[in-house]
PDB file of C-alpha atoms in Angstrom:
ATOM      1  CA  MET A   5      17.323   4.962  -6.955  1.00 90.00           C
ATOM      2  CA  THR A   6      14.108   3.792  -9.246  1.00 94.00           C
ATOM      3  CA  LEU A   7      12.418   1.643  -8.075  1.00 96.00           C
ATOM      4  CA  ILE A   8       8.645   1.459 -10.251  1.00 97.00           C
ATOM      5  CA  GLU A   9       9.087   2.651 -13.379  1.00 97.00           C
ATOM      6  CA  VAL A  10       5.739   2.496 -15.823  1.00 97.00           C
ATOM      7  CA  LYS A  11       6.047   3.105 -19.775  1.00 97.00           C
ATOM      8  CA  ASP A  12       2.564   3.206 -21.516  1.00 97.00           C
ATOM      9  CA  LEU A  13       0.578   1.190 -19.204  1.00 97.00           C
ATOM     10  CA  LYS A  14      -3.221   0.741 -20.181  1.00 97.00           C
ATOM     11  CA  LYS A  15      -5.861  -2.217 -19.215  1.00 97.00           C
ATOM     12  CA  THR A  16      -8.773  -3.103 -20.879  1.00 97.00           C
ATOM     13  CA  TYR A  17     -11.154  -5.552 -18.864  1.00 95.00           C
ATOM     14  CA  TYR A  18     -13.419  -8.367 -21.435  1.00 92.00           C
ATOM     15  CA  SER A  19     -16.678  -9.280 -20.468  1.00 90.00           C
ATOM     16  CA  GLU A  20     -19.129 -11.053 -22.596  1.00 87.00           C
ATOM     17  CA  GLY A  21     -17.732  -9.645 -26.025  1.00 87.00           C
ATOM     18  CA  VAL A  22     -17.469  -5.798 -23.990  1.00 94.00           C
ATOM     19  CA  GLU A  23     -14.387  -4.327 -24.234  1.00 93.00           C
ATOM     20  CA  THR A  24     -14.354  -2.052 -20.622  1.00 94.00           C
ATOM     21  CA  PRO A  25     -10.837  -0.090 -21.260  1.00 95.00           C
ATOM     22  CA  ALA A  26      -9.379   1.663 -16.916  1.00 96.00           C
ATOM     23  CA  LEU A  27      -5.956   2.373 -18.082  1.00 97.00           C
ATOM     24  CA  LEU A  28      -5.185   4.708 -21.320  1.00 97.00           C
ATOM     25  CA  GLY A  29      -1.422   4.995 -21.154  1.00 97.00           C
ATOM     26  CA  VAL A  30       0.055   6.381 -17.911  1.00 97.00           C
ATOM     27  CA  SER A  31       3.878   6.676 -17.631  1.00 98.00           C
ATOM     28  CA  PHE A  32       5.858   8.111 -14.510  1.00 98.00           C
ATOM     29  CA  ASN A  33       8.793   6.792 -11.776  1.00 97.00           C
ATOM     30  CA  ILE A  34       8.728   6.003  -8.161  1.00 97.00           C
ATOM     31  CA  ASN A  35      12.089   5.862  -6.509  1.00 97.00           C
ATOM     32  CA  SER A  36      12.754   4.022  -3.876  1.00 96.00           C
ATOM     33  CA  GLY A  37      11.254   6.378  -0.303  1.00 96.00           C
ATOM     34  CA  ASP A  38       9.346   8.449  -2.120  1.00 96.00           C
ATOM     35  CA  PHE A  39       5.498   8.771  -0.961  1.00 96.00           C
ATOM     36  CA  ILE A  40       3.010   8.664  -3.562  1.00 97.00           C
ATOM     37  CA  ALA A  41      -0.575   9.466  -2.947  1.00 96.00           C
ATOM     38  CA  ILE A  42      -2.494   8.515  -6.325  1.00 97.00           C
ATOM     39  CA  MET A  43      -6.013  10.284  -5.984  1.00 96.00           C
ATOM     40  CA  GLY A  44      -8.932  10.624  -9.542  1.00 92.00           C
ATOM     41  CA  PRO A  45     -12.884  10.269  -8.941  1.00 91.00           C
ATOM     42  CA  SER A  46     -14.874   6.848  -8.969  1.00 88.00           C
ATOM     43  CA  GLY A  47     -14.013   5.103 -12.112  1.00 89.00           C
ATOM     44  CA  SER A  48     -10.447   6.834 -12.921  1.00 94.00           C
ATOM     45  CA  GLY A  49      -8.387   4.017 -12.801  1.00 94.00           C
ATOM     46  CA  LYS A  50      -6.762   4.035  -8.928  1.00 94.00           C
ATOM     47  CA  SER A  51      -7.951   1.196  -8.293  1.00 91.00           C
ATOM     48  CA  THR A  52      -6.807  -0.482 -11.818  1.00 95.00           C
ATOM     49  CA  LEU A  53      -3.317   1.161 -11.268  1.00 96.00           C
ATOM     50  CA  LEU A  54      -2.750  -0.357  -8.180  1.00 95.00           C
ATOM     51  CA  HIS A  55      -3.793  -3.533  -8.291  1.00 94.00           C
ATOM     52  CA  ILE A  56      -1.370  -3.397 -11.239  1.00 96.00           C
ATOM     53  CA  LEU A  57       1.564  -2.626  -9.195  1.00 96.00           C
ATOM     54  CA  GLY A  58       1.536  -5.082  -6.376  1.00 95.00           C
ATOM     55  CA  PHE A  59       1.061  -7.169  -8.439  1.00 94.00           C
ATOM     56  CA  LEU A  60      -2.389  -8.517  -7.889  1.00 93.00           C
ATOM     57  CA  ASP A  61      -3.882  -7.730 -11.571  1.00 94.00           C
ATOM     58  CA  ARG A  62      -1.916  -8.066 -15.195  1.00 93.00           C
ATOM     59  CA  HIS A  63      -1.740  -4.473 -17.726  1.00 95.00           C
ATOM     60  CA  THR A  64      -2.934  -5.605 -21.208  1.00 96.00           C
ATOM     61  CA  GLU A  65      -0.324  -3.065 -23.070  1.00 96.00           C
ATOM     62  CA  GLY A  66       2.626  -0.991 -21.791  1.00 96.00           C
ATOM     63  CA  GLU A  67       5.565  -1.438 -19.436  1.00 95.00           C
ATOM     64  CA  TYR A  68       5.560  -2.615 -16.006  1.00 96.00           C
ATOM     65  CA  ARG A  69       9.031  -2.347 -14.361  1.00 96.00           C
ATOM     66  CA  PHE A  70       9.010  -2.677 -10.726  1.00 96.00           C
ATOM     67  CA  ASP A  71      13.314  -3.336  -9.165  1.00 93.00           C
ATOM     68  CA  ASP A  72      14.186  -3.575 -12.877  1.00 92.00           C
ATOM     69  CA  LYS A  73      12.770  -6.329 -14.266  1.00 93.00           C
ATOM     70  CA  THR A  74       9.951  -6.249 -16.238  1.00 91.00           C
ATOM     71  CA  LEU A  75       6.633  -8.972 -15.334  1.00 84.00           C
ATOM     72  CA  ASP A  76       6.988 -10.656 -17.910  1.00 84.00           C
ATOM     73  CA  ASP A  77      10.782 -11.516 -16.176  1.00 90.00           C
ATOM     74  CA  TYR A  78       9.154 -12.853 -13.492  1.00 89.00           C
ATOM     75  CA  GLY A  79       7.854 -16.287 -13.481  1.00 88.00           C
ATOM     76  CA  GLU A  80       4.078 -16.722 -11.097  1.00 88.00           C
ATOM     77  CA  GLU A  81       6.319 -18.746  -7.689  1.00 89.00           C
ATOM     78  CA  GLU A  82       8.672 -15.412  -7.891  1.00 91.00           C
ATOM     79  CA  ILE A  83       5.978 -12.932  -8.385  1.00 92.00           C
ATOM     80  CA  ALA A  84       4.058 -14.290  -5.013  1.00 90.00           C
ATOM     81  CA  ARG A  85       7.843 -14.512  -3.362  1.00 90.00           C
ATOM     82  CA  VAL A  86       7.926 -10.980  -4.351  1.00 93.00           C
ATOM     83  CA  ARG A  87       4.767  -9.982  -3.166  1.00 92.00           C
ATOM     84  CA  ASN A  88       5.237 -10.933   0.083  1.00 90.00           C
ATOM     85  CA  ARG A  89       8.759 -10.127   1.176  1.00 91.00           C
ATOM     86  CA  LYS A  90       8.507  -6.856  -1.020  1.00 94.00           C
ATOM     87  CA  MET A  91       5.577  -5.446  -0.933  1.00 96.00           C
ATOM     88  CA  GLY A  92       3.025  -4.565   1.982  1.00 95.00           C
ATOM     89  CA  PHE A  93      -0.719  -3.861   1.501  1.00 95.00           C
ATOM     90  CA  VAL A  94      -3.293  -2.066   3.844  1.00 94.00           C
ATOM     91  CA  PHE A  95      -7.009  -1.876   2.201  1.00 89.00           C
ATOM     92  CA  GLN A  96      -9.753   0.354   3.616  1.00 87.00           C
ATOM     93  CA  SER A  97     -11.170  -2.874   4.667  1.00 86.00           C
ATOM     94  CA  PHE A  98      -8.514  -3.998   7.055  1.00 88.00           C
ATOM     95  CA  ASN A  99      -9.539  -7.352   5.728  1.00 89.00           C
ATOM     96  CA  LEU A 100      -8.310  -9.075   9.455  1.00 91.00           C
ATOM     97  CA  LEU A 101      -9.486 -12.692  10.601  1.00 90.00           C
ATOM     98  CA  ALA A 102     -12.478 -12.220  13.000  1.00 85.00           C
ATOM     99  CA  ARG A 103     -11.583 -14.415  15.938  1.00 89.00           C
ATOM    100  CA  THR A 104      -7.638 -14.175  15.422  1.00 94.00           C
ATOM    101  CA  THR A 105      -5.152 -11.993  17.712  1.00 96.00           C
ATOM    102  CA  VAL A 106      -3.900  -9.163  16.596  1.00 96.00           C
ATOM    103  CA  LEU A 107      -0.159 -10.860  17.344  1.00 97.00           C
ATOM    104  CA  GLU A 108      -1.457 -13.902  15.320  1.00 96.00           C
ATOM    105  CA  ASN A 109      -3.439 -11.640  12.653  1.00 95.00           C
ATOM    106  CA  VAL A 110       0.199  -9.622  12.060  1.00 96.00           C
ATOM    107  CA  LYS A 111       2.598 -13.272  11.861  1.00 95.00           C
ATOM    108  CA  MET A 112       0.307 -14.246   8.877  1.00 93.00           C
ATOM    109  CA  PRO A 113       2.568 -13.194   5.781  1.00 92.00           C
ATOM    110  CA  LEU A 114       5.716 -15.337   7.512  1.00 93.00           C
ATOM    111  CA  LEU A 115       3.851 -18.050   7.473  1.00 89.00           C
ATOM    112  CA  TYR A 116       4.954 -17.758   3.554  1.00 85.00           C
ATOM    113  CA  SER A 117       8.244 -16.439   4.375  1.00 85.00           C
ATOM    114  CA  ASP A 118      11.656 -18.104   4.566  1.00 85.00           C
ATOM    115  CA  MET A 119      12.120 -16.916   8.134  1.00 88.00           C
ATOM    116  CA  LYS A 120      12.603 -19.208  11.207  1.00 91.00           C
ATOM    117  CA  GLU A 121       9.749 -19.765  12.531  1.00 92.00           C
ATOM    118  CA  SER A 122      11.116 -19.380  16.551  1.00 92.00           C
ATOM    119  CA  LEU A 123      11.561 -15.449  14.465  1.00 93.00           C
ATOM    120  CA  TRP A 124       7.875 -15.191  14.130  1.00 95.00           C
ATOM    121  CA  ASN A 125       6.761 -13.891  17.317  1.00 95.00           C
ATOM    122  CA  LYS A 126       9.525 -11.120  17.864  1.00 95.00           C
ATOM    123  CA  GLN A 127       9.233  -9.576  14.236  1.00 95.00           C
ATOM    124  CA  ALA A 128       5.396  -9.491  15.065  1.00 96.00           C
ATOM    125  CA  LEU A 129       6.357  -7.767  17.785  1.00 96.00           C
ATOM    126  CA  ASP A 130       8.222  -5.753  16.757  1.00 95.00           C
ATOM    127  CA  ALA A 131       6.123  -4.298  13.874  1.00 95.00           C
ATOM    128  CA  ILE A 132       3.276  -3.877  16.518  1.00 95.00           C
ATOM    129  CA  GLU A 133       5.419  -1.803  18.739  1.00 94.00           C
ATOM    130  CA  ALA A 134       6.633   0.235  15.451  1.00 92.00           C
ATOM    131  CA  VAL A 135       2.390   1.388  15.242  1.00 93.00           C
ATOM    132  CA  GLY A 136       1.222   1.415  18.852  1.00 92.00           C
ATOM    133  CA  LEU A 137      -0.477  -1.666  19.844  1.00 94.00           C
ATOM    134  CA  SER A 138       1.535  -3.371  21.844  1.00 95.00           C
ATOM    135  CA  HIS A 139      -0.669  -3.065  24.397  1.00 96.00           C
ATOM    136  CA  ARG A 140      -2.816  -5.156  22.018  1.00 95.00           C
ATOM    137  CA  VAL A 141      -1.049  -7.805  21.402  1.00 96.00           C
ATOM    138  CA  ASN A 142      -3.447 -10.637  23.507  1.00 96.00           C
ATOM    139  CA  TYR A 143      -6.724  -8.149  21.723  1.00 96.00           C
ATOM    140  CA  VAL A 144      -8.954 -10.465  18.692  1.00 95.00           C
ATOM    141  CA  SER A 145      -9.668  -7.878  16.246  1.00 89.00           C
ATOM    142  CA  SER A 146     -13.395  -8.103  16.611  1.00 88.00           C
ATOM    143  CA  GLN A 147     -12.210  -6.574  20.248  1.00 93.00           C
ATOM    144  CA  LEU A 148     -10.894  -3.679  18.669  1.00 94.00           C
ATOM    145  CA  SER A 149     -12.134   0.165  17.303  1.00 93.00           C
ATOM    146  CA  GLY A 150     -11.424   0.447  13.330  1.00 93.00           C
ATOM    147  CA  GLY A 151      -8.897   2.728  13.890  1.00 93.00           C
ATOM    148  CA  GLU A 152      -7.421   0.166  15.647  1.00 94.00           C
ATOM    149  CA  LYS A 153      -7.352  -2.425  12.985  1.00 94.00           C
ATOM    150  CA  GLN A 154      -6.610  -0.659  10.805  1.00 93.00           C
ATOM    151  CA  ARG A 155      -3.085  -0.066  12.908  1.00 94.00           C
ATOM    152  CA  VAL A 156      -3.317  -3.675  12.886  1.00 95.00           C
ATOM    153  CA  ALA A 157      -3.222  -4.249   8.739  1.00 94.00           C
ATOM    154  CA  ILE A 158      -0.611  -1.852   8.399  1.00 95.00           C
ATOM    155  CA  ALA A 159       1.757  -3.300  11.341  1.00 95.00           C
ATOM    156  CA  ARG A 160       1.077  -6.872   8.718  1.00 95.00           C
ATOM    157  CA  ALA A 161       2.029  -4.986   6.087  1.00 95.00           C
ATOM    158  CA  LEU A 162       4.991  -4.410   7.653  1.00 93.00           C
ATOM    159  CA  VAL A 163       6.058  -7.255   9.394  1.00 94.00           C
ATOM    160  CA  ASN A 164       8.762  -8.559   6.105  1.00 92.00           C
ATOM    161  CA  ASN A 165      10.587  -5.576   6.062  1.00 92.00           C
ATOM    162  CA  PRO A 166       9.200  -4.695   2.788  1.00 93.00           C
ATOM    163  CA  GLN A 167      10.250  -2.464   0.018  1.00 94.00           C
ATOM    164  CA  VAL A 168       6.859  -0.951  -0.813  1.00 96.00           C
ATOM    165  CA  ILE A 169       3.604  -0.112   0.502  1.00 96.00           C
ATOM    166  CA  PHE A 170       0.516   0.387  -0.862  1.00 96.00           C
ATOM    167  CA  ALA A 171      -2.119   1.571   0.924  1.00 95.00           C
ATOM    168  CA  ASP A 172      -5.762   1.893  -0.498  1.00 93.00           C
ATOM    169  CA  GLU A 173      -7.961   4.568   0.584  1.00 92.00           C
ATOM    170  CA  PRO A 174      -6.434   3.496   4.808  1.00 92.00           C
ATOM    171  CA  THR A 175      -8.360   6.242   6.676  1.00 90.00           C
ATOM    172  CA  GLY A 176     -11.736   6.176   4.172  1.00 87.00           C
ATOM    173  CA  ASN A 177     -13.491   4.134   6.999  1.00 86.00           C
ATOM    174  CA  LEU A 178     -12.177   6.081  10.423  1.00 89.00           C
ATOM    175  CA  ASP A 179     -13.010   9.249  12.461  1.00 88.00           C
ATOM    176  CA  SER A 180     -10.590  12.739  12.197  1.00 86.00           C
ATOM    177  CA  LYS A 181      -8.765  11.234  15.169  1.00 88.00           C
ATOM    178  CA  SER A 182      -8.172   7.191  13.958  1.00 89.00           C
ATOM    179  CA  GLY A 183      -7.466   8.945  10.083  1.00 88.00           C
ATOM    180  CA  LYS A 184      -4.638  11.619  11.790  1.00 87.00           C
ATOM    181  CA  ALA A 185      -3.136   8.657  13.769  1.00 88.00           C
ATOM    182  CA  VAL A 186      -3.510   5.975  10.589  1.00 90.00           C
ATOM    183  CA  MET A 187      -1.806   8.911   8.642  1.00 90.00           C
ATOM    184  CA  GLU A 188       1.038   9.864  11.414  1.00 89.00           C
ATOM    185  CA  ILE A 189       1.931   6.055  11.461  1.00 91.00           C
ATOM    186  CA  LEU A 190       2.690   5.736   7.263  1.00 93.00           C
ATOM    187  CA  GLN A 191       4.649   9.104   7.192  1.00 91.00           C
ATOM    188  CA  ASN A 192       6.778   8.149   9.756  1.00 90.00           C
ATOM    189  CA  LEU A 193       7.117   4.844   7.849  1.00 92.00           C
ATOM    190  CA  ASN A 194       8.469   7.193   4.971  1.00 92.00           C
ATOM    191  CA  GLU A 195      10.677  10.180   6.597  1.00 90.00           C
ATOM    192  CA  LYS A 196      11.683   7.941   9.676  1.00 88.00           C
ATOM    193  CA  LYS A 197      11.721   4.130   8.011  1.00 88.00           C
ATOM    194  CA  GLY A 198      12.384   4.847   4.443  1.00 92.00           C
ATOM    195  CA  HIS A 199       9.354   3.075   3.463  1.00 94.00           C
ATOM    196  CA  THR A 200       8.128   4.019  -0.054  1.00 97.00           C
ATOM    197  CA  ILE A 201       4.004   4.732   0.483  1.00 97.00           C
ATOM    198  CA  ILE A 202       1.776   4.248  -2.331  1.00 97.00           C
ATOM    199  CA  LEU A 203      -1.280   5.732  -1.444  1.00 96.00           C
ATOM    200  CA  ILE A 204      -4.537   5.279  -2.951  1.00 94.00           C
ATOM    201  CA  THR A 205      -7.348   7.957  -1.774  1.00 92.00           C
ATOM    202  CA  HIS A 206      -9.625  10.738  -2.433  1.00 87.00           C
ATOM    203  CA  GLU A 207      -9.245  12.919   0.804  1.00 85.00           C
ATOM    204  CA  THR A 208      -7.268  15.780  -0.224  1.00 86.00           C
ATOM    205  CA  TYR A 209      -5.050  16.310   3.259  1.00 82.00           C
ATOM    206  CA  THR A 210      -4.760  12.874   2.870  1.00 88.00           C
ATOM    207  CA  ALA A 211      -2.632  12.506   0.428  1.00 90.00           C
ATOM    208  CA  GLU A 212      -0.888  16.282   1.301  1.00 86.00           C
ATOM    209  CA  HIS A 213       0.941  14.406   3.437  1.00 90.00           C
ATOM    210  CA  ALA A 214       2.766  12.666   0.332  1.00 93.00           C
ATOM    211  CA  GLY A 215       5.962  14.401  -1.496  1.00 94.00           C
ATOM    212  CA  ARG A 216       3.711  14.278  -4.510  1.00 96.00           C
ATOM    213  CA  ILE A 217       0.320  13.791  -6.304  1.00 96.00           C
ATOM    214  CA  ILE A 218      -0.498  12.414  -9.571  1.00 97.00           C
ATOM    215  CA  ARG A 219      -4.472  12.781 -10.671  1.00 97.00           C
ATOM    216  CA  LEU A 220      -6.026  10.488 -12.785  1.00 96.00           C
ATOM    217  CA  MET A 221      -8.704  10.837 -14.713  1.00 96.00           C
ATOM    218  CA  ASP A 222     -10.879   8.935 -17.003  1.00 95.00           C
ATOM    219  CA  GLY A 223      -7.514   6.694 -17.671  1.00 96.00           C
ATOM    220  CA  LYS A 224      -5.057   9.313 -18.046  1.00 97.00           C
ATOM    221  CA  ILE A 225      -2.943  11.085 -15.764  1.00 97.00           C
ATOM    222  CA  GLU A 226      -4.573  14.483 -15.755  1.00 96.00           C
ATOM    223  CA  SER A 227      -1.710  16.061 -13.217  1.00 96.00           C
ATOM    224  CA  ASP A 228       1.661  15.014 -12.178  1.00 96.00           C
ATOM    225  CA  GLN A 229       2.296  18.241  -8.957  1.00 94.00           C
ATOM    226  CA  ILE A 230       5.412  17.365  -6.240  1.00 93.00           C
ATOM    227  CA  VAL A 231       4.109  18.363  -3.041  1.00 88.00           C
ATOM    228  CA  ASN A 232       5.583  22.026  -2.044  1.00 78.00           C
ATOM    229  CA  ASN A 233       3.746  22.653   1.224  1.00 71.00           C
ATOM    230  CA  ARG A 234       3.630  18.985   2.512  1.00 69.00           C
ATOM    231  CA  LEU A 235       1.375  18.748   5.465  1.00 67.00           C
ATOM    232  CA  LYS A 236       3.557  16.906   8.832  1.00 62.00           C
ATOM    233  CA  ALA A 237       1.418  14.440  10.079  1.00 53.00           C
ATOM    234  CA  GLU A 238       0.204  16.384  13.087  1.00 53.00           C
ATOM    235  CA  ASP A 239      -1.668  18.671  11.055  1.00 53.00           C
ATOM    236  CA  HIS A 240      -4.058  16.102  10.020  1.00 45.00           C
ATOM    237  CA  PHE A 241      -7.539  17.027   9.658  1.00 40.00           C
ATOM    238  CA  THR A 242      -6.999  20.596  11.100  1.00 43.00           C
ATOM    239  CA  LYS A 243      -7.338  23.016   8.599  1.00 40.00           C
TER     240      LYS A 243
END
């Protein structure tokens, strides 16, 4: 089933009368259950594209459909609700609250959900278990390693059981061992749990865990290829 449809998408930033084009007409579809890597050098438009796909920014021209509705079909409140319930976000910088426990960090998205508060702990503990951090539940995030922090961020992205997880350079601040653990988790969420994964990365071996790689250059799609020799999680950084 098609989850995301992008047609001739364009984005231009305006600042003090100066126009800066970021996307120059990109088109593609993403199906539910896909694992897509979006690659490109700095300034290619990949972060801009992720922000539009994640309802964090609006496009200038073209069409973006999520779950068979255009962005213009969603009101502001519905956009916030969809972002909270159907989308999860993992960023390179983790974005955790430093003096807050793992459990409380993971529960944060539930504050804006319709789920009964009596269920929050179980929901968060299940997500923490899914990333292998049950033994760190009561640690504050400042006590964790970089790899553990990113796993907490993934658990937080998972807690509402979203349709799609957006991962923006999730291994960028990690050593190879921690990066491997993060990629194992993302790949398992895709292959075993059926989550759609959209990964922004500049690392070739990380991208090769995806089933498809879209390469951007100067705001345009340079290539869009299926990965025939997709790496297994345990192969990460071994070549």
